[in-house]
XYZ file of N, CA and C in Angstrom:
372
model
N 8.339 -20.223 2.829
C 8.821 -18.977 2.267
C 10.238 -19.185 1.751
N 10.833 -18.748 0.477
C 11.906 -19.050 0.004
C 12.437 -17.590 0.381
N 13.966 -18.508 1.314
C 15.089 -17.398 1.736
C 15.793 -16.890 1.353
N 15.608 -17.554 -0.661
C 16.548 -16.205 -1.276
C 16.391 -14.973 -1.678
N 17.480 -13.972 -1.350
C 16.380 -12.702 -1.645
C 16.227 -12.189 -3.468
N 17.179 -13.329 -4.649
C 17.001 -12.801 -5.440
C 15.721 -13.420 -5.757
N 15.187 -14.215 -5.620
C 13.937 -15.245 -5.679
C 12.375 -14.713 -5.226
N 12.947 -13.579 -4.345
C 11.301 -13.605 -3.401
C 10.632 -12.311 -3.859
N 9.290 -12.168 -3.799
C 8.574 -11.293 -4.322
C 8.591 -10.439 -4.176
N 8.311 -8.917 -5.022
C 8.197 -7.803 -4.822
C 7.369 -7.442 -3.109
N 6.453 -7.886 -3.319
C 5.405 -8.020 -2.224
C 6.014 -8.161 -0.910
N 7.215 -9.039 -0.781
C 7.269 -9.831 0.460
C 8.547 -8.446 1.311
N 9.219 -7.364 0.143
C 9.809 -6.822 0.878
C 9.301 -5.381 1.276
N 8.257 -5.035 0.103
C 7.552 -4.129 0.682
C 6.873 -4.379 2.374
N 6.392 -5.521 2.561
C 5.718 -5.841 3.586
C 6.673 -6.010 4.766
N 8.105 -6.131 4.198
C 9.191 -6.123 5.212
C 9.675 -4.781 5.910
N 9.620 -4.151 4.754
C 10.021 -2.691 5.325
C 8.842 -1.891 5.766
N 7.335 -1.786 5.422
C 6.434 -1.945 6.061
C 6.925 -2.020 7.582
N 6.696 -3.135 7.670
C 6.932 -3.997 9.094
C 7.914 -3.232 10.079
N 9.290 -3.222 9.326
C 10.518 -2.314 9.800
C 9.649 -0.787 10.293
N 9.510 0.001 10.033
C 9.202 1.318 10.076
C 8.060 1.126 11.055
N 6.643 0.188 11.488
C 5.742 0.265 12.349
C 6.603 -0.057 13.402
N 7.295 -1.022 13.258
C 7.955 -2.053 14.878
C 9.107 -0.230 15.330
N 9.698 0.062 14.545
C 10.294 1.597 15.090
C 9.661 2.175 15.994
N 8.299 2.845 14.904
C 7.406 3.683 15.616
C 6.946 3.294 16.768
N 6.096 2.009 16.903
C 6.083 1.406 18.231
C 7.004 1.417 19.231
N 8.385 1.491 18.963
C 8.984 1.283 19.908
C 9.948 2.679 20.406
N 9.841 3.820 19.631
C 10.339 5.119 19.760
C 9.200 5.501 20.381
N 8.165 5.270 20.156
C 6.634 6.273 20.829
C 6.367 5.587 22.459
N 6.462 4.433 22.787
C 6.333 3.559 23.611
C 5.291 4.104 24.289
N 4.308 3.862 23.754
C 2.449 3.649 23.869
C 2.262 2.971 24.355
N 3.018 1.499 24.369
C 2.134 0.356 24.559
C 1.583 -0.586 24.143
N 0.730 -1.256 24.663
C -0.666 -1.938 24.082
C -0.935 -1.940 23.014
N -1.599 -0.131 22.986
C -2.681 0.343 22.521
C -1.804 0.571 21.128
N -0.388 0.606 20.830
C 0.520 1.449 20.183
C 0.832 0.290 19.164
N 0.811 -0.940 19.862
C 1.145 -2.408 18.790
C -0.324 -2.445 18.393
N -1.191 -2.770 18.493
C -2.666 -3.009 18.253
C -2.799 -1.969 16.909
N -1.954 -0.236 16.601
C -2.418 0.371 15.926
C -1.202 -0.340 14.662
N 0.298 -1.265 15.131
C 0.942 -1.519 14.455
C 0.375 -2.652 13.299
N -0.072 -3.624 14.307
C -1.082 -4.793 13.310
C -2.200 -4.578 12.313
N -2.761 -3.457 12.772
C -3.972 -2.778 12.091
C -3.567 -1.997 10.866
N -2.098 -1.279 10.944
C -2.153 -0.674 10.013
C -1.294 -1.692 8.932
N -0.450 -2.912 9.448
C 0.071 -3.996 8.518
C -0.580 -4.784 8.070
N -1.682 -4.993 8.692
C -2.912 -5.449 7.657
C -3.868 -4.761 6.461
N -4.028 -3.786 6.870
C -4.402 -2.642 6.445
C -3.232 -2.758 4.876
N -2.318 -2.664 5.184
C -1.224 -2.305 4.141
C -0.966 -3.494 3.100
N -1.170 -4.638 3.826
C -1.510 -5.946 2.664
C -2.922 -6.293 1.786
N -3.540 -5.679 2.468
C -4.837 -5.242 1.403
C -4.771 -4.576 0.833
N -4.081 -3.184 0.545
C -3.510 -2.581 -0.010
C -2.922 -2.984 -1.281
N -2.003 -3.660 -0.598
C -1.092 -4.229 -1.987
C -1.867 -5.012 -2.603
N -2.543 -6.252 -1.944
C -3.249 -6.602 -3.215
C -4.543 -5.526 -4.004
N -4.810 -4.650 -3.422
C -5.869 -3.563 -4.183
C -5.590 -2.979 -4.846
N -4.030 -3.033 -5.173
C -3.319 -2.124 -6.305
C -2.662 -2.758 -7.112
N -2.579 -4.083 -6.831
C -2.483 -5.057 -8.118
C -3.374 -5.138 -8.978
N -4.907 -5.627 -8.480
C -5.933 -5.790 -8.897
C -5.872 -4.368 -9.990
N -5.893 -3.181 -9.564
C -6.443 -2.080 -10.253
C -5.048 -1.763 -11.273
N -3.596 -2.213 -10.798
C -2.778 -2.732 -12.428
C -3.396 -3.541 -13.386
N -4.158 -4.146 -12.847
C -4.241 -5.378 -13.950
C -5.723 -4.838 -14.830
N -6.490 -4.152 -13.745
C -7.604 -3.790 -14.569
C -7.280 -2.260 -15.723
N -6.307 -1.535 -15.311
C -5.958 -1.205 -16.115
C -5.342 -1.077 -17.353
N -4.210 -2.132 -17.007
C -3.966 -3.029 -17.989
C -4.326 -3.811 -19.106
N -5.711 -4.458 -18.682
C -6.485 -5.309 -19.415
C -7.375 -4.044 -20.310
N -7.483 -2.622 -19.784
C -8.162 -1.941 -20.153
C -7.464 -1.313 -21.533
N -6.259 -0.971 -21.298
C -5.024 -0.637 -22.350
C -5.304 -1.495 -23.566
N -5.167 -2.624 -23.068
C -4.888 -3.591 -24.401
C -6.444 -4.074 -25.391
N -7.082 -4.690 -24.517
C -8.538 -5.079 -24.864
C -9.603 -4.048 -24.849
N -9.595 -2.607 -24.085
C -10.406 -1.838 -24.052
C -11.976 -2.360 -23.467
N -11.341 -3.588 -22.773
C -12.602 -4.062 -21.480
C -12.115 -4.164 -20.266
N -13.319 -3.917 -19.332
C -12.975 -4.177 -17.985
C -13.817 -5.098 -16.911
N -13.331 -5.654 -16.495
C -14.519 -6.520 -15.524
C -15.411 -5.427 -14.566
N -14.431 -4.916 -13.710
C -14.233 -3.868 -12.450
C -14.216 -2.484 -12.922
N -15.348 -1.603 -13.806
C -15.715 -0.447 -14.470
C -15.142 0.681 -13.651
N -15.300 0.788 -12.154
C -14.952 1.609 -11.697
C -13.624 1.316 -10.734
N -12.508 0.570 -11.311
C -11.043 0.632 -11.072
C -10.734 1.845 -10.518
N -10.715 2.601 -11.732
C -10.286 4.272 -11.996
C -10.921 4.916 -10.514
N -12.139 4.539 -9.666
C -11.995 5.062 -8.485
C -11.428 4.958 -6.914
N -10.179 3.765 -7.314
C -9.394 3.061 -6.240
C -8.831 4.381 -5.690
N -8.185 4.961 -6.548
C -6.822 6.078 -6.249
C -8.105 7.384 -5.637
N -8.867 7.481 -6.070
C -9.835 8.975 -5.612
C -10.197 8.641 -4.096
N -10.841 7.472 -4.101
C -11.396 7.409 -2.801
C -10.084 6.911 -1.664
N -8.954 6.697 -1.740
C -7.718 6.340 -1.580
C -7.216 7.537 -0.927
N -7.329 8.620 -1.881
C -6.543 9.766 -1.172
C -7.301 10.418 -0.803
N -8.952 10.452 -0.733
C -9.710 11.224 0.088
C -9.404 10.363 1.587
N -9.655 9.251 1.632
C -9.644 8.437 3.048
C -8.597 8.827 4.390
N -7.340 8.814 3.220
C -6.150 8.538 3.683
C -5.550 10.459 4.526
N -6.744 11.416 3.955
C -6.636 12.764 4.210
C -7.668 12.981 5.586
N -8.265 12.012 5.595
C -9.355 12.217 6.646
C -8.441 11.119 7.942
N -8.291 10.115 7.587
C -7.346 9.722 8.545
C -6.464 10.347 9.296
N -5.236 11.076 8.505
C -4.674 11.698 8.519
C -5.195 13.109 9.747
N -5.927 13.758 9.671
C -6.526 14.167 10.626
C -6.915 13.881 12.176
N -7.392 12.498 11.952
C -7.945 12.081 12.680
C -7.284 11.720 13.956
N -6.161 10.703 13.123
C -5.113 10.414 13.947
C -4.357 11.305 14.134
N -3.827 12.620 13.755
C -3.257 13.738 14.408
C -4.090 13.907 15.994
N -4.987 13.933 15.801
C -6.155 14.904 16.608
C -6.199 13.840 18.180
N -5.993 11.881 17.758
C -5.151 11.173 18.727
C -4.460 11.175 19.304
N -3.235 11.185 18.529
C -2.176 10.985 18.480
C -1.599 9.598 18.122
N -2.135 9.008 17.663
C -1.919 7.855 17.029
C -0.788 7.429 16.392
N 0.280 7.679 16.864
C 1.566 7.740 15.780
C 1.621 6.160 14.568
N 1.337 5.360 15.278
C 1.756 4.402 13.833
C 0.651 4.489 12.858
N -0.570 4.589 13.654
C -1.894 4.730 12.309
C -1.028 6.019 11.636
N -0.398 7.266 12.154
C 0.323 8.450 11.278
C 1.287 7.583 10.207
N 1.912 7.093 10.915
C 2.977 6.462 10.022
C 2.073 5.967 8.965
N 1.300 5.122 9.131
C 0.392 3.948 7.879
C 0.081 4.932 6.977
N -0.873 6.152 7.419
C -1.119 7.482 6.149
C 0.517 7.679 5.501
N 1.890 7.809 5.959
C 2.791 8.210 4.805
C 3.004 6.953 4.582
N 2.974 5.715 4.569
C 3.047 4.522 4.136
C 2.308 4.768 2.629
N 0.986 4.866 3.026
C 0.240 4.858 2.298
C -0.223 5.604 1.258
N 0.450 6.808 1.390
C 0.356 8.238 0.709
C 1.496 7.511 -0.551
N 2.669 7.272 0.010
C 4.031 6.999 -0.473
C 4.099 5.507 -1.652
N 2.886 4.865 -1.020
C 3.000 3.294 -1.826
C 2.342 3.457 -3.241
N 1.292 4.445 -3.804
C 1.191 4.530 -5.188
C 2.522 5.001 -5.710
N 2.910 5.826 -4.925
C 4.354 6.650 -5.848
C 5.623 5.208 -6.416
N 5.426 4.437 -4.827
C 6.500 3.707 -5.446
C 6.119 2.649 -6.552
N 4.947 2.323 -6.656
C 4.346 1.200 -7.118
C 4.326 1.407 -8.794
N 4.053 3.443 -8.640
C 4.235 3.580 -10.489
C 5.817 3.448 -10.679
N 6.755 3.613 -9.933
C 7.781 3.850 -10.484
C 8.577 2.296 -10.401
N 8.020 1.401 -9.594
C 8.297 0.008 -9.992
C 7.371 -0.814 -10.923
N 6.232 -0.051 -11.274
C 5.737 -0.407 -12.776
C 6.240 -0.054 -14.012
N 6.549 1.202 -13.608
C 7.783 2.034 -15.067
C 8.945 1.004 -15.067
N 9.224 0.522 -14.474
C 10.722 -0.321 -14.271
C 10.445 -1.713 -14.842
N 9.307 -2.128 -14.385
C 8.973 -3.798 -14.612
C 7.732 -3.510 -15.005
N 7.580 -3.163 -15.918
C 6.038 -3.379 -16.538
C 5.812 -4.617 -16.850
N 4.044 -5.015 -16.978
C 3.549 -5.978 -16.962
C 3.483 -7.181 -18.467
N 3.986 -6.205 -19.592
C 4.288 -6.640 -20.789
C 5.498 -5.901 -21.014
């Protein structure tokens, strides 16, 4: 991993501050066990993520320019995304699950930032 920070990927600090905000929650809620287990789950969870919203930049992208797509139904990443993430959201209230809570505003929050660091650095 290269330790410079003007050098290193978008990716690598999202996943940092990610990281920052579960290891908190874990350790302000002091659950436990059961409380890190929901921390790993939802930081994995959150790197699939990122790459699932690359993928669906790029298919959109490719869609912009060429008006083809490999992956036809891209366009239903974000629908089924925020239905999931509303049922979760529930769910883990109804637990108490605090870091899976945290992962829903993680996750609610990461399209927002992702258009507005695409508006910034677009792909062309």
């Amino acid at each position: 991993m290269n330790l410079n920070p003007k050098k290193q990927k978008t990716w690598v600090y999202e996943f940092l501050v990610v990281l920052v905000v579960l290891v908190l929650v874990a350790l302000i809620t002091k659950k436990g066990l059961i409380e890190w287990l929901g921390v790993f789950a939802v930081l994995v969870t959150f790197g699939h993520t990122q790459i699932a919203d690359r993928l669906r930049e790029r298919e959109a992208f490719r869609y912009k320019i060429d008006k083809i797509v490999e992956v036809e139904c891209y366009w239903k990443l974000n629908w089924y995304f925020y239905i999931k993430e509303t049922l979760w959201f529930v769910y883990f209230v109804l637990l108490g699950a605090y870091s899976a809570l945290a992962g829903v505003f993680i996750f609610l929050l990461y399209p927002i930032w992702r258009k507005w660091w695409r508006k910034k650095h677009p792909l062309i």
